[in-house]
Coordinates of C-alpha atoms in Angstrom, one line a residue:
M177 CA -0.4 22.4 -41.5
K178 CA 2.4 20.8 -40.8
T179 CA 4.7 23.2 -42.4
S180 CA 3.3 26.4 -41.4
L181 CA 3.2 25.2 -37.9
R182 CA 6.6 24.2 -37.8
R183 CA 8.0 27.5 -39.4
L184 CA 5.9 29.5 -36.8
T185 CA 7.8 27.4 -34.1
A186 CA 11.2 27.6 -35.5
T187 CA 10.7 31.7 -36.3
A188 CA 9.0 32.0 -32.5
V189 CA 12.7 30.5 -31.0
S190 CA 15.0 31.2 -33.7
L191 CA 16.5 34.0 -31.8
T192 CA 16.5 31.9 -28.8
M193 CA 20.3 30.6 -28.8
A194 CA 21.2 31.7 -32.3
A195 CA 25.0 31.3 -32.4
V196 CA 24.7 27.8 -30.2
A197 CA 22.2 26.3 -32.5
A198 CA 24.5 25.5 -35.4
T199 CA 26.6 23.3 -32.5
A200 CA 24.0 22.0 -30.7
C201 CA 24.7 18.3 -32.2
G202 CA 28.3 17.9 -31.4
G203 CA 29.9 21.2 -31.8
G204 CA 30.9 24.4 -29.7
A205 CA 30.5 23.6 -25.8
D206 CA 29.8 19.8 -26.9
E207 CA 32.7 17.4 -26.9
K208 CA 33.2 14.1 -28.8
A209 CA 34.3 11.9 -26.0
D210 CA 36.5 9.1 -26.5
T211 CA 34.7 5.9 -26.2
S212 CA 37.1 3.6 -28.3
Q213 CA 37.5 1.3 -25.2
Q214 CA 33.4 0.9 -24.3
R215 CA 32.2 -0.6 -27.8
Q216 CA 31.4 -4.4 -26.1
G217 CA 28.2 -5.5 -28.3
A218 CA 28.0 -2.2 -30.3
M219 CA 27.4 -2.3 -34.2
S220 CA 30.4 -1.2 -36.2
D221 CA 28.2 0.0 -38.9
Y222 CA 25.3 1.4 -36.8
A223 CA 23.5 4.6 -38.7
E224 CA 20.5 6.6 -39.1
G225 CA 17.6 4.2 -40.2
K226 CA 19.5 0.8 -39.5
Q227 CA 18.0 -1.8 -37.5
F228 CA 20.0 -1.8 -33.7
R229 CA 21.0 -5.5 -32.8
A230 CA 23.9 -5.9 -30.2
T231 CA 26.6 -8.4 -31.7
E232 CA 26.2 -10.3 -28.7
P233 CA 23.3 -10.6 -25.9
L234 CA 23.1 -7.4 -23.4
T235 CA 21.4 -6.6 -20.6
F236 CA 20.8 -2.8 -19.5
S237 CA 19.5 -1.8 -16.0
I238 CA 16.4 0.6 -16.2
L239 CA 13.9 2.7 -13.8
Y240 CA 10.8 2.2 -14.8
N241 CA 7.8 4.5 -14.0
D242 CA 4.9 1.6 -13.3
H243 CA 1.3 3.2 -14.3
P244 CA -1.6 2.2 -12.2
D245 CA -3.8 1.9 -15.5
Y246 CA -1.4 -0.5 -17.1
P247 CA 0.9 -1.9 -14.3
Y248 CA 4.1 -3.8 -15.1
K249 CA 4.1 -7.3 -16.5
A250 CA 7.0 -9.6 -16.9
D251 CA 5.5 -11.3 -19.7
W252 CA 4.2 -8.6 -22.2
L253 CA 4.9 -8.8 -25.6
L254 CA 7.1 -5.8 -25.4
W255 CA 9.8 -7.4 -23.6
S256 CA 10.1 -10.6 -25.7
E257 CA 10.1 -9.0 -29.4
L258 CA 12.5 -5.8 -28.1
E259 CA 15.1 -8.8 -27.1
K260 CA 14.3 -10.5 -30.3
R261 CA 14.9 -7.3 -32.3
T262 CA 17.6 -5.8 -30.4
N263 CA 19.4 -8.8 -28.7
V264 CA 18.9 -6.6 -25.2
K265 CA 17.1 -7.6 -22.5
L266 CA 16.2 -4.5 -20.0
A267 CA 16.2 -4.8 -16.3
P268 CA 13.7 -2.7 -14.8
T269 CA 13.3 -1.4 -11.5
T270 CA 9.9 -0.5 -11.0
V271 CA 8.5 2.1 -9.1
P272 CA 5.0 3.2 -8.8
A273 CA 4.5 6.2 -10.8
S274 CA 3.0 8.3 -7.5
D275 CA 6.6 7.7 -5.9
Y276 CA 8.7 8.0 -9.4
E277 CA 10.2 11.5 -8.8
Q278 CA 11.3 10.8 -5.1
K279 CA 12.7 7.5 -5.9
R280 CA 14.7 8.4 -8.7
S281 CA 16.0 11.1 -6.4
L282 CA 16.9 8.9 -3.6
L283 CA 18.6 6.1 -6.0
L284 CA 20.7 9.1 -7.7
S285 CA 21.7 10.7 -4.4
A286 CA 22.6 7.1 -3.0
G287 CA 24.5 6.2 -6.5
D288 CA 22.0 2.8 -6.8
A289 CA 20.3 4.3 -9.8
P290 CA 19.9 2.0 -13.3
L291 CA 21.7 3.2 -16.2
I292 CA 18.9 4.3 -18.2
I293 CA 16.5 6.8 -16.1
P294 CA 13.4 7.5 -18.4
K295 CA 10.5 9.9 -17.7
T296 CA 12.6 12.7 -16.9
Y297 CA 11.0 16.0 -18.0
P298 CA 13.3 18.9 -19.2
G299 CA 14.5 21.0 -16.0
Q300 CA 13.9 18.0 -13.8
E301 CA 17.5 16.9 -14.6
S302 CA 19.2 20.1 -13.2
A303 CA 19.0 18.9 -9.5
Y304 CA 21.5 16.1 -10.4
V305 CA 24.1 18.2 -12.5
A306 CA 26.2 19.8 -9.4
S307 CA 26.7 16.0 -8.1
G308 CA 27.9 14.5 -10.9
A309 CA 25.3 11.9 -10.8
V310 CA 24.2 12.2 -14.4
L311 CA 26.1 12.0 -17.7
P312 CA 26.5 15.5 -19.9
V313 CA 24.6 13.4 -22.7
S314 CA 25.2 16.5 -25.3
D315 CA 29.1 15.2 -25.4
Y316 CA 27.7 11.7 -26.8
L317 CA 25.5 12.7 -29.6
D318 CA 27.4 11.4 -32.3
L319 CA 26.4 7.7 -30.9
M320 CA 22.7 8.7 -32.0
P321 CA 22.4 9.3 -35.6
N322 CA 18.6 9.1 -35.5
L323 CA 18.4 11.5 -32.9
Q324 CA 20.7 14.3 -34.6
A325 CA 18.8 13.4 -38.1
K326 CA 15.5 14.5 -36.4
V327 CA 17.1 17.4 -34.8
K328 CA 18.3 18.7 -37.8
K329 CA 15.2 17.9 -40.1
W330 CA 13.1 19.5 -37.6
K331 CA 15.3 22.4 -36.8
L332 CA 15.1 21.6 -33.2
E333 CA 18.4 23.2 -32.4
P334 CA 17.0 26.0 -30.4
E335 CA 15.1 24.2 -28.4
L336 CA 17.7 21.7 -27.5
D337 CA 19.7 24.6 -26.5
T338 CA 17.3 25.5 -23.9
L339 CA 18.2 22.4 -22.1
R340 CA 22.0 23.7 -21.7
Q341 CA 23.1 24.3 -18.3
E342 CA 25.7 27.0 -17.3
D343 CA 28.5 24.7 -18.6
G344 CA 26.8 24.7 -21.9
K345 CA 26.1 21.1 -21.9
F346 CA 22.8 19.5 -21.3
Y347 CA 21.9 16.3 -19.3
V348 CA 18.5 15.0 -20.5
L349 CA 17.8 13.4 -23.8
P350 CA 14.6 14.8 -24.6
G351 CA 11.3 13.0 -26.5
L352 CA 11.1 15.0 -30.1
H353 CA 8.3 15.9 -31.7
E354 CA 7.9 17.2 -34.8
E355 CA 5.3 19.9 -34.1
V356 CA 4.2 21.4 -31.1
W357 CA 1.4 19.1 -29.5
P358 CA -1.1 20.5 -27.4
D359 CA -3.4 18.5 -25.4
Y360 CA -5.3 19.8 -22.5
T361 CA -8.2 22.3 -22.6
L362 CA -11.8 22.5 -21.6
V363 CA -13.9 19.7 -22.2
M364 CA -17.6 20.6 -22.5
R365 CA -21.5 19.0 -22.8
T366 CA -21.7 19.8 -26.4
D367 CA -24.9 18.2 -26.4
V368 CA -26.2 21.1 -23.9
L369 CA -24.9 23.6 -26.0
A370 CA -26.5 22.3 -29.0
K371 CA -30.1 22.0 -27.4
H372 CA -30.0 25.4 -26.4
N373 CA -28.7 26.9 -29.9
I374 CA -25.2 28.4 -27.8
P375 CA -22.3 28.1 -29.9
V376 CA -19.1 26.9 -28.8
P377 CA -17.0 29.5 -26.9
T378 CA -13.6 30.7 -29.0
T379 CA -12.4 33.5 -26.5
W380 CA -12.5 33.8 -22.3
Q381 CA -15.0 36.5 -22.8
E382 CA -17.5 34.3 -24.9
F383 CA -16.6 31.5 -22.6
E384 CA -17.9 33.4 -19.4
S385 CA -21.1 34.4 -21.6
V386 CA -21.7 30.8 -22.3
L387 CA -21.7 30.0 -18.6
Q388 CA -23.7 32.7 -17.9
Q389 CA -26.5 31.4 -20.6
L390 CA -26.2 27.8 -19.0
K391 CA -26.6 29.3 -15.0
Q392 CA -29.8 31.0 -16.5
L393 CA -31.2 27.8 -17.7
Y394 CA -29.9 25.2 -15.1
P395 CA -30.0 27.8 -11.6
D396 CA -29.4 24.9 -9.5
R397 CA -26.3 23.7 -11.0
I398 CA -22.9 25.6 -11.3
P399 CA -21.8 25.0 -14.6
Y400 CA -18.0 24.8 -14.3
S401 CA -16.3 22.6 -11.9
D402 CA -12.9 21.8 -12.3
R403 CA -10.3 19.2 -11.5
W404 CA -6.4 19.3 -11.0
E405 CA -7.4 22.2 -8.8
A406 CA -7.8 24.2 -11.6
K407 CA -4.1 24.3 -12.3
S408 CA -4.5 23.1 -15.8
M409 CA -7.2 25.7 -16.8
L410 CA -4.6 28.3 -15.0
N411 CA -1.8 27.3 -16.9
I412 CA -3.5 27.3 -20.3
A413 CA -5.4 30.3 -19.9
S414 CA -2.5 32.4 -18.7
A415 CA -0.7 32.5 -21.9
T416 CA -3.6 33.5 -23.5
F417 CA -3.6 36.8 -20.9
G418 CA -0.1 37.2 -21.5
T419 CA 1.3 36.0 -18.3
A420 CA 2.4 32.9 -16.9
A421 CA 1.0 30.8 -13.9
V422 CA 3.2 28.9 -11.4
F423 CA 1.7 25.9 -11.2
G424 CA 3.0 22.6 -12.0
S425 CA 3.0 21.1 -15.4
N426 CA 1.2 17.7 -14.7
G427 CA 4.1 15.7 -17.0
G428 CA 4.9 18.7 -18.7
R429 CA 1.6 18.9 -20.7
W430 CA 0.3 22.0 -19.6
S431 CA 3.0 24.4 -19.5
S432 CA 6.8 24.5 -20.2
N433 CA 7.2 27.8 -17.4
A434 CA 6.2 26.2 -14.1
D435 CA 8.4 29.1 -12.6
G436 CA 6.2 31.8 -13.5
L437 CA 8.5 34.0 -15.4
V438 CA 8.1 36.4 -17.8
Y439 CA 10.4 37.9 -20.4
D440 CA 9.8 41.7 -21.7
E441 CA 11.1 41.8 -25.2
Q442 CA 11.9 45.5 -24.6
S443 CA 13.8 45.7 -21.6
G444 CA 15.2 41.9 -22.1
K445 CA 14.7 41.6 -18.6
F446 CA 12.7 38.4 -17.0
Q447 CA 10.0 39.6 -14.6
L448 CA 7.9 37.3 -12.1
A449 CA 4.5 37.0 -13.7
A450 CA 2.6 37.3 -10.2
T451 CA 3.8 41.0 -10.0
T452 CA 2.6 42.3 -13.6
E453 CA -0.8 43.6 -14.7
N454 CA -1.4 40.8 -16.8
Y455 CA -1.5 38.4 -13.9
K456 CA -3.9 40.6 -12.0
N457 CA -6.3 40.3 -14.9
L458 CA -5.9 36.6 -15.1
V459 CA -6.9 36.2 -11.4
S460 CA -9.9 39.0 -11.7
Y461 CA -11.4 37.2 -14.4
V462 CA -11.5 33.7 -12.9
R463 CA -12.5 35.5 -9.5
G464 CA -15.6 36.9 -11.3
L465 CA -16.4 33.3 -12.7
V466 CA -16.4 32.3 -8.9
E467 CA -18.2 35.4 -7.7
K468 CA -21.0 35.1 -10.1
G469 CA -21.6 31.3 -9.3
L470 CA -20.2 30.4 -13.2
M471 CA -17.2 28.6 -11.7
D472 CA -17.4 25.9 -8.5
P473 CA -14.9 27.3 -5.9
E474 CA -14.3 23.9 -4.9
S475 CA -12.6 23.3 -8.3
F476 CA -9.7 24.7 -6.4
T477 CA -9.6 22.2 -3.8
Q478 CA -11.7 19.3 -4.5
T479 CA -10.2 16.0 -5.4
D480 CA -10.0 14.8 -9.6
D481 CA -12.4 12.1 -8.7
Q482 CA -15.3 14.5 -7.3
A483 CA -15.0 17.1 -10.2
T484 CA -15.1 14.0 -12.7
Q485 CA -18.4 12.9 -10.7
K486 CA -20.1 16.1 -10.9
F487 CA -19.2 16.6 -14.6
V488 CA -20.2 12.9 -15.6
T489 CA -23.3 12.8 -13.6
G490 CA -24.7 16.2 -15.4
Q491 CA -23.9 18.6 -12.3
S492 CA -21.6 20.3 -14.2
F493 CA -21.2 21.3 -17.7
V494 CA -17.6 22.0 -18.4
I495 CA -14.1 20.4 -16.8
S496 CA -10.8 20.7 -18.0
G497 CA -9.3 17.3 -19.8
N498 CA -7.0 16.0 -22.5
S499 CA -8.1 13.3 -25.4
Q500 CA -7.7 10.4 -22.7
S501 CA -10.0 12.0 -20.3
V502 CA -12.9 12.6 -23.0
V503 CA -12.4 8.6 -23.6
T504 CA -12.6 8.0 -19.7
Y505 CA -16.0 10.6 -19.3
R506 CA -17.8 9.1 -21.7
K507 CA -17.2 5.7 -20.5
S508 CA -18.2 7.0 -17.0
M509 CA -21.3 8.5 -18.6
E510 CA -22.7 5.5 -19.9
G511 CA -23.1 4.5 -16.8
T512 CA -24.7 7.4 -15.3
L513 CA -26.6 9.5 -18.3
G514 CA -27.1 6.4 -20.5
K515 CA -25.5 5.6 -23.7
G516 CA -26.7 8.4 -26.8
N517 CA -28.0 10.8 -23.9
Y518 CA -24.9 13.1 -24.1
T519 CA -22.1 14.4 -26.1
V520 CA -18.8 15.3 -25.0
A521 CA -16.0 17.1 -26.8
K522 CA -12.6 19.2 -26.1
I523 CA -13.1 22.6 -27.2
P524 CA -10.2 24.7 -28.8
V525 CA -8.2 27.1 -25.9
P526 CA -10.2 30.1 -25.7
G527 CA -8.2 33.5 -26.7
G528 CA -7.7 36.1 -24.3
P529 CA -6.2 39.7 -24.5
A530 CA -3.2 38.0 -26.0
G531 CA -4.8 36.1 -28.9
Q532 CA -5.3 32.6 -29.8
I533 CA -2.2 30.9 -28.1
M534 CA -0.9 27.6 -27.8
T535 CA 1.2 26.3 -25.0
G536 CA 3.7 23.6 -25.3
T537 CA 6.8 22.5 -26.4
R538 CA 8.4 20.2 -29.2
L539 CA 10.5 18.7 -26.4
E540 CA 8.3 15.6 -24.2
N541 CA 9.9 13.9 -21.1
G542 CA 13.2 12.2 -22.1
I543 CA 16.1 9.9 -20.6
M544 CA 19.0 10.9 -18.0
I545 CA 21.8 8.8 -18.3
N546 CA 23.6 7.6 -15.1
A547 CA 27.2 9.1 -15.0
K548 CA 28.6 5.7 -14.3
A549 CA 27.5 4.4 -17.7
K550 CA 30.2 6.0 -19.6
D551 CA 32.8 3.9 -17.8
D552 CA 30.7 0.5 -18.8
P553 CA 32.3 -1.4 -21.7
K554 CA 28.9 -1.6 -23.1
F555 CA 28.4 2.0 -23.4
V556 CA 28.3 2.7 -26.7
A557 CA 26.0 -0.3 -27.6
M558 CA 23.5 1.3 -24.8
M559 CA 23.4 4.7 -26.8
Q560 CA 22.9 3.1 -29.8
F561 CA 20.2 1.2 -28.3
I562 CA 18.6 4.2 -26.9
D563 CA 18.9 6.2 -30.2
W564 CA 17.2 3.1 -31.8
L565 CA 14.2 2.6 -29.5
W566 CA 13.3 6.5 -28.4
Y567 CA 14.4 8.0 -31.7
S568 CA 14.3 6.0 -35.0
D569 CA 11.1 5.6 -36.9
E570 CA 11.2 2.3 -36.6
G571 CA 11.7 2.4 -32.7
E572 CA 9.0 5.0 -32.4
L573 CA 6.5 3.0 -34.2
F574 CA 7.4 -0.3 -32.4
A575 CA 7.0 1.2 -28.5
K576 CA 3.8 3.0 -30.2
W577 CA 2.0 0.1 -32.0
G578 CA 3.7 -3.0 -31.3
V579 CA 4.1 -6.0 -33.6
E580 CA 2.6 -5.5 -37.3
G581 CA 0.2 -8.6 -37.7
T582 CA -0.3 -9.1 -33.9
T583 CA -1.3 -5.7 -32.5
Y584 CA -2.0 -4.0 -36.0
T585 CA -2.1 -3.9 -39.4
K586 CA -0.6 -1.8 -42.0
N587 CA -1.9 -0.6 -45.6
G588 CA 0.3 1.9 -47.0
D589 CA 0.5 4.8 -44.6
T590 CA -2.8 3.8 -42.6
L591 CA -2.1 1.9 -39.2
A592 CA -5.1 0.2 -37.4
L593 CA -5.3 -1.9 -34.5
T594 CA -6.2 -5.5 -35.3
P595 CA -9.8 -6.3 -34.3
E596 CA -9.3 -8.0 -30.8
V597 CA -6.9 -5.2 -29.5
T598 CA -8.1 -1.9 -27.9
Y599 CA -6.4 1.5 -27.1
N600 CA -7.8 4.7 -25.7
G601 CA -11.1 4.7 -27.7
L602 CA -9.8 3.1 -30.7
N603 CA -11.5 -0.4 -31.3
P604 CA -13.6 0.0 -28.0
G605 CA -14.8 -3.7 -28.9
G606 CA -11.5 -5.3 -28.5
T607 CA -10.8 -7.6 -25.8
K608 CA -7.1 -7.2 -25.5
N609 CA -5.7 -3.5 -24.4
L610 CA -2.4 -2.5 -26.1
R611 CA -1.0 -1.4 -23.2
V612 CA -2.6 -3.4 -20.4
D613 CA -1.8 -6.8 -21.9
Y614 CA 0.9 -6.0 -24.6
G615 CA 2.9 -3.3 -22.9
F616 CA 2.9 -0.9 -25.9
S617 CA 2.2 3.1 -26.0
G618 CA 3.2 3.0 -22.0
G619 CA 4.5 6.1 -21.9
V620 CA 8.2 4.7 -20.9
F621 CA 9.1 4.2 -24.7
A622 CA 6.5 5.8 -26.4
Y623 CA 6.7 9.5 -27.0
G624 CA 8.2 11.6 -29.4
G625 CA 8.0 11.3 -33.2
T626 CA 6.6 12.5 -36.5
T627 CA 2.9 14.2 -36.4
Q628 CA 1.5 11.5 -38.6
L629 CA 2.7 9.0 -35.8
L630 CA 1.1 11.1 -33.5
H631 CA -2.2 11.2 -35.0
S632 CA -1.9 7.7 -36.2
M633 CA -3.0 6.7 -32.5
M634 CA -5.9 9.6 -32.2
L635 CA -9.7 9.3 -32.8
P636 CA -10.7 11.3 -36.0
E637 CA -12.2 13.7 -33.6
E638 CA -8.8 14.5 -31.8
V639 CA -6.8 15.2 -35.0
T640 CA -9.5 17.4 -36.0
W641 CA -9.1 19.5 -33.0
Q642 CA -5.3 19.4 -33.5
E643 CA -5.7 20.3 -37.2
E644 CA -8.3 23.1 -35.6
M645 CA -5.6 24.2 -33.2
A646 CA -2.6 24.3 -35.5
K647 CA -4.9 26.5 -38.0
T648 CA -6.3 29.0 -35.4
H649 CA -3.6 29.3 -32.3
T650 CA 0.2 30.6 -32.7
P651 CA 2.7 28.5 -30.5
Q652 CA 3.8 30.3 -27.3
T653 CA 7.2 31.6 -27.7
P654 CA 9.6 30.1 -25.3
L655 CA 11.5 31.8 -22.9
P656 CA 15.2 32.4 -23.7
P657 CA 17.8 30.5 -21.7
Y658 CA 19.1 31.3 -17.9
P659 CA 21.3 28.5 -16.6
F660 CA 22.5 28.9 -13.6
T661 CA 25.7 28.0 -11.6
D662 CA 25.7 25.3 -8.9
V663 CA 25.8 27.8 -6.2
E664 CA 23.1 29.8 -8.4
R665 CA 21.0 27.0 -8.5
E666 CA 21.1 26.4 -4.8
Q667 CA 20.4 29.5 -3.8
A668 CA 17.7 30.6 -6.5
T669 CA 15.8 27.0 -5.4
L670 CA 15.6 28.1 -1.5
V671 CA 14.2 31.6 -2.7
I672 CA 11.7 30.5 -5.5
T673 CA 9.9 27.6 -3.8
P674 CA 8.7 29.7 -0.8
I675 CA 7.7 32.6 -3.4
K676 CA 5.8 29.9 -5.5
D677 CA 3.8 28.5 -2.3
F678 CA 3.0 32.0 -1.5
I679 CA 1.8 33.0 -4.9
E680 CA -0.2 29.4 -5.2
Q681 CA -1.9 30.2 -1.6
N682 CA -2.9 34.0 -2.5
T683 CA -3.7 33.5 -6.1
L684 CA -6.3 30.7 -4.5
K685 CA -7.3 33.5 -1.8
F686 CA -8.1 36.0 -4.4
I687 CA -10.0 33.7 -6.8
V688 CA -12.4 32.1 -4.2
G689 CA -12.9 35.3 -2.3
Q690 CA -10.9 34.9 0.9
R691 CA -9.0 37.8 0.0
P692 CA -10.1 40.9 -1.6
L693 CA -8.5 42.4 -5.0
S694 CA -8.2 45.9 -3.3
E695 CA -5.2 44.0 -1.4
W696 CA -3.4 43.3 -5.0
D697 CA -0.6 46.3 -4.4
A698 CA -0.1 44.7 -1.0
F699 CA 0.2 41.4 -2.2
V700 CA 2.9 42.3 -4.9
Q701 CA 5.0 44.2 -2.4
E702 CA 4.5 41.3 0.2
L703 CA 5.8 39.3 -2.7
R704 CA 8.9 41.8 -3.0
G705 CA 9.3 41.2 0.5
K706 CA 10.4 37.3 0.1
G707 CA 13.3 38.5 -1.9
V708 CA 11.8 38.7 -5.3
D709 CA 14.3 41.2 -6.7
N710 CA 17.4 39.2 -5.5
Y711 CA 16.0 36.0 -7.3
L712 CA 15.2 38.2 -10.5
T713 CA 18.9 39.6 -10.4
T714 CA 19.9 36.0 -10.4
V715 CA 17.9 35.1 -13.5
N716 CA 18.7 38.2 -15.3
A717 CA 22.4 37.7 -14.8
A718 CA 22.4 34.2 -15.8
H719 CA 20.4 35.1 -18.6
E720 CA 22.7 38.0 -19.5
R721 CA 26.0 35.2 -19.4
A722 CA 24.0 33.1 -22.1
K723 CA 23.4 36.0 -24.2
Q724 CA 27.1 37.1 -24.3
K725 CA 27.9 33.6 -25.3
T726 CA 25.6 33.1 -27.8
G727 CA 24.7 36.6 -29.3
G728 CA 20.7 34.9 -28.9
R729 CA 17.8 36.4 -27.3

């Protein structure tokens, strides 16, 4: 499974930046910066697979995304053990997760940001390039042997090259996955399906048929009521319809294409998905579900709590979710429906007209570095520290599982939480939570790594789901790059933001019946009147420059 999926992904992107791929870790546009004067505390023999330990006690500032489900604690084992192993203390500026992006922007604009800025999804760094607030990290990859080794081993050069800005450099160190990691899909009451001998749907057509059967059996209920304003569903479905939605990616896991662009391989040009027939087909399909009483029209406006409450009380039978959501749904259902009176499961993403497509990317949220760091005498040590914690096998294991003998045990390649520790459905009887009580697997440090490590923290049913997706679904082909100049980026942002808002508003109107589908052509013309053609001219010009530089797709 691993080899075949990796080959599929590599094939899909192999033309993305072919010429640059060979230089993604230090050649071509990347410069090996002189860091000879910034080696305070650095190891002279640091290398791939070697434990990083600063030669003197060091402290680095870090922006910390404080999650409400496992709020920051200064006495976590994470901090003391990290200092014990690396001789490094982290000085966090804690920011509530709900305000993280806004606070990050304010700190960077004011020049007050910490040196290490994690939880940055690829694309979010673009806003800070023109001001010089963040470091062109691609110039410093020679300081990061573990990152370089994973890029080479997993053939991640094409994906890294999609991060490059117009100057040929990239400004975020992404989390690296060995393979595409899907997570979001539809979650269904499989006990209800089994009770009525209804097979799990494998296509969107079959899904509609299942909803129709459930509606006939339970006429007083709407079988499908969604959360996240149905944006997760629209994003994962759009790929299977051969198009793209424009909705935010909820932390990068729904879609890697929140601008709603599609690439026409024949013409070699970008199009705005909402102007295409495939997008109309997607909207028409979802409109049909609502019109027939199969999908709750409140899916697009209700809060997550309202949608979840309908599902866990049996008012609906389908909702969007991920592996973590399933655990949460089950816990709530024990109180509403009673233990053993239900079964809930993720289903493989249904296939559409474009086939069984798996959205996602092998790049995860990552780290920006404050540009001021390059002049810090401890800069090299900081980069070595980041390389060890975020990119070495040992650092990734530590960030996810914690301390052997305290939070987990190891038997050969098999890892298991110690009896008193619980995490995301594993060891549900445990009295200590790996994230809440110890600080591990919290998301600021714990992402990326081998598929084996990723699967090691999953319930068996989730591993089975991942393997089924890898076997039956094809990874979505990433868009080719179109890096803007500073002027183009500013102009494009001014144009695309209202366009995306207009698309989202009218997509909702079409779906819930506030606007008839007979006005689709008028909608497309209205879109063009908002500057779509000029925006696409800018996108395609940027893409053409990238093609000329690289000879790629």
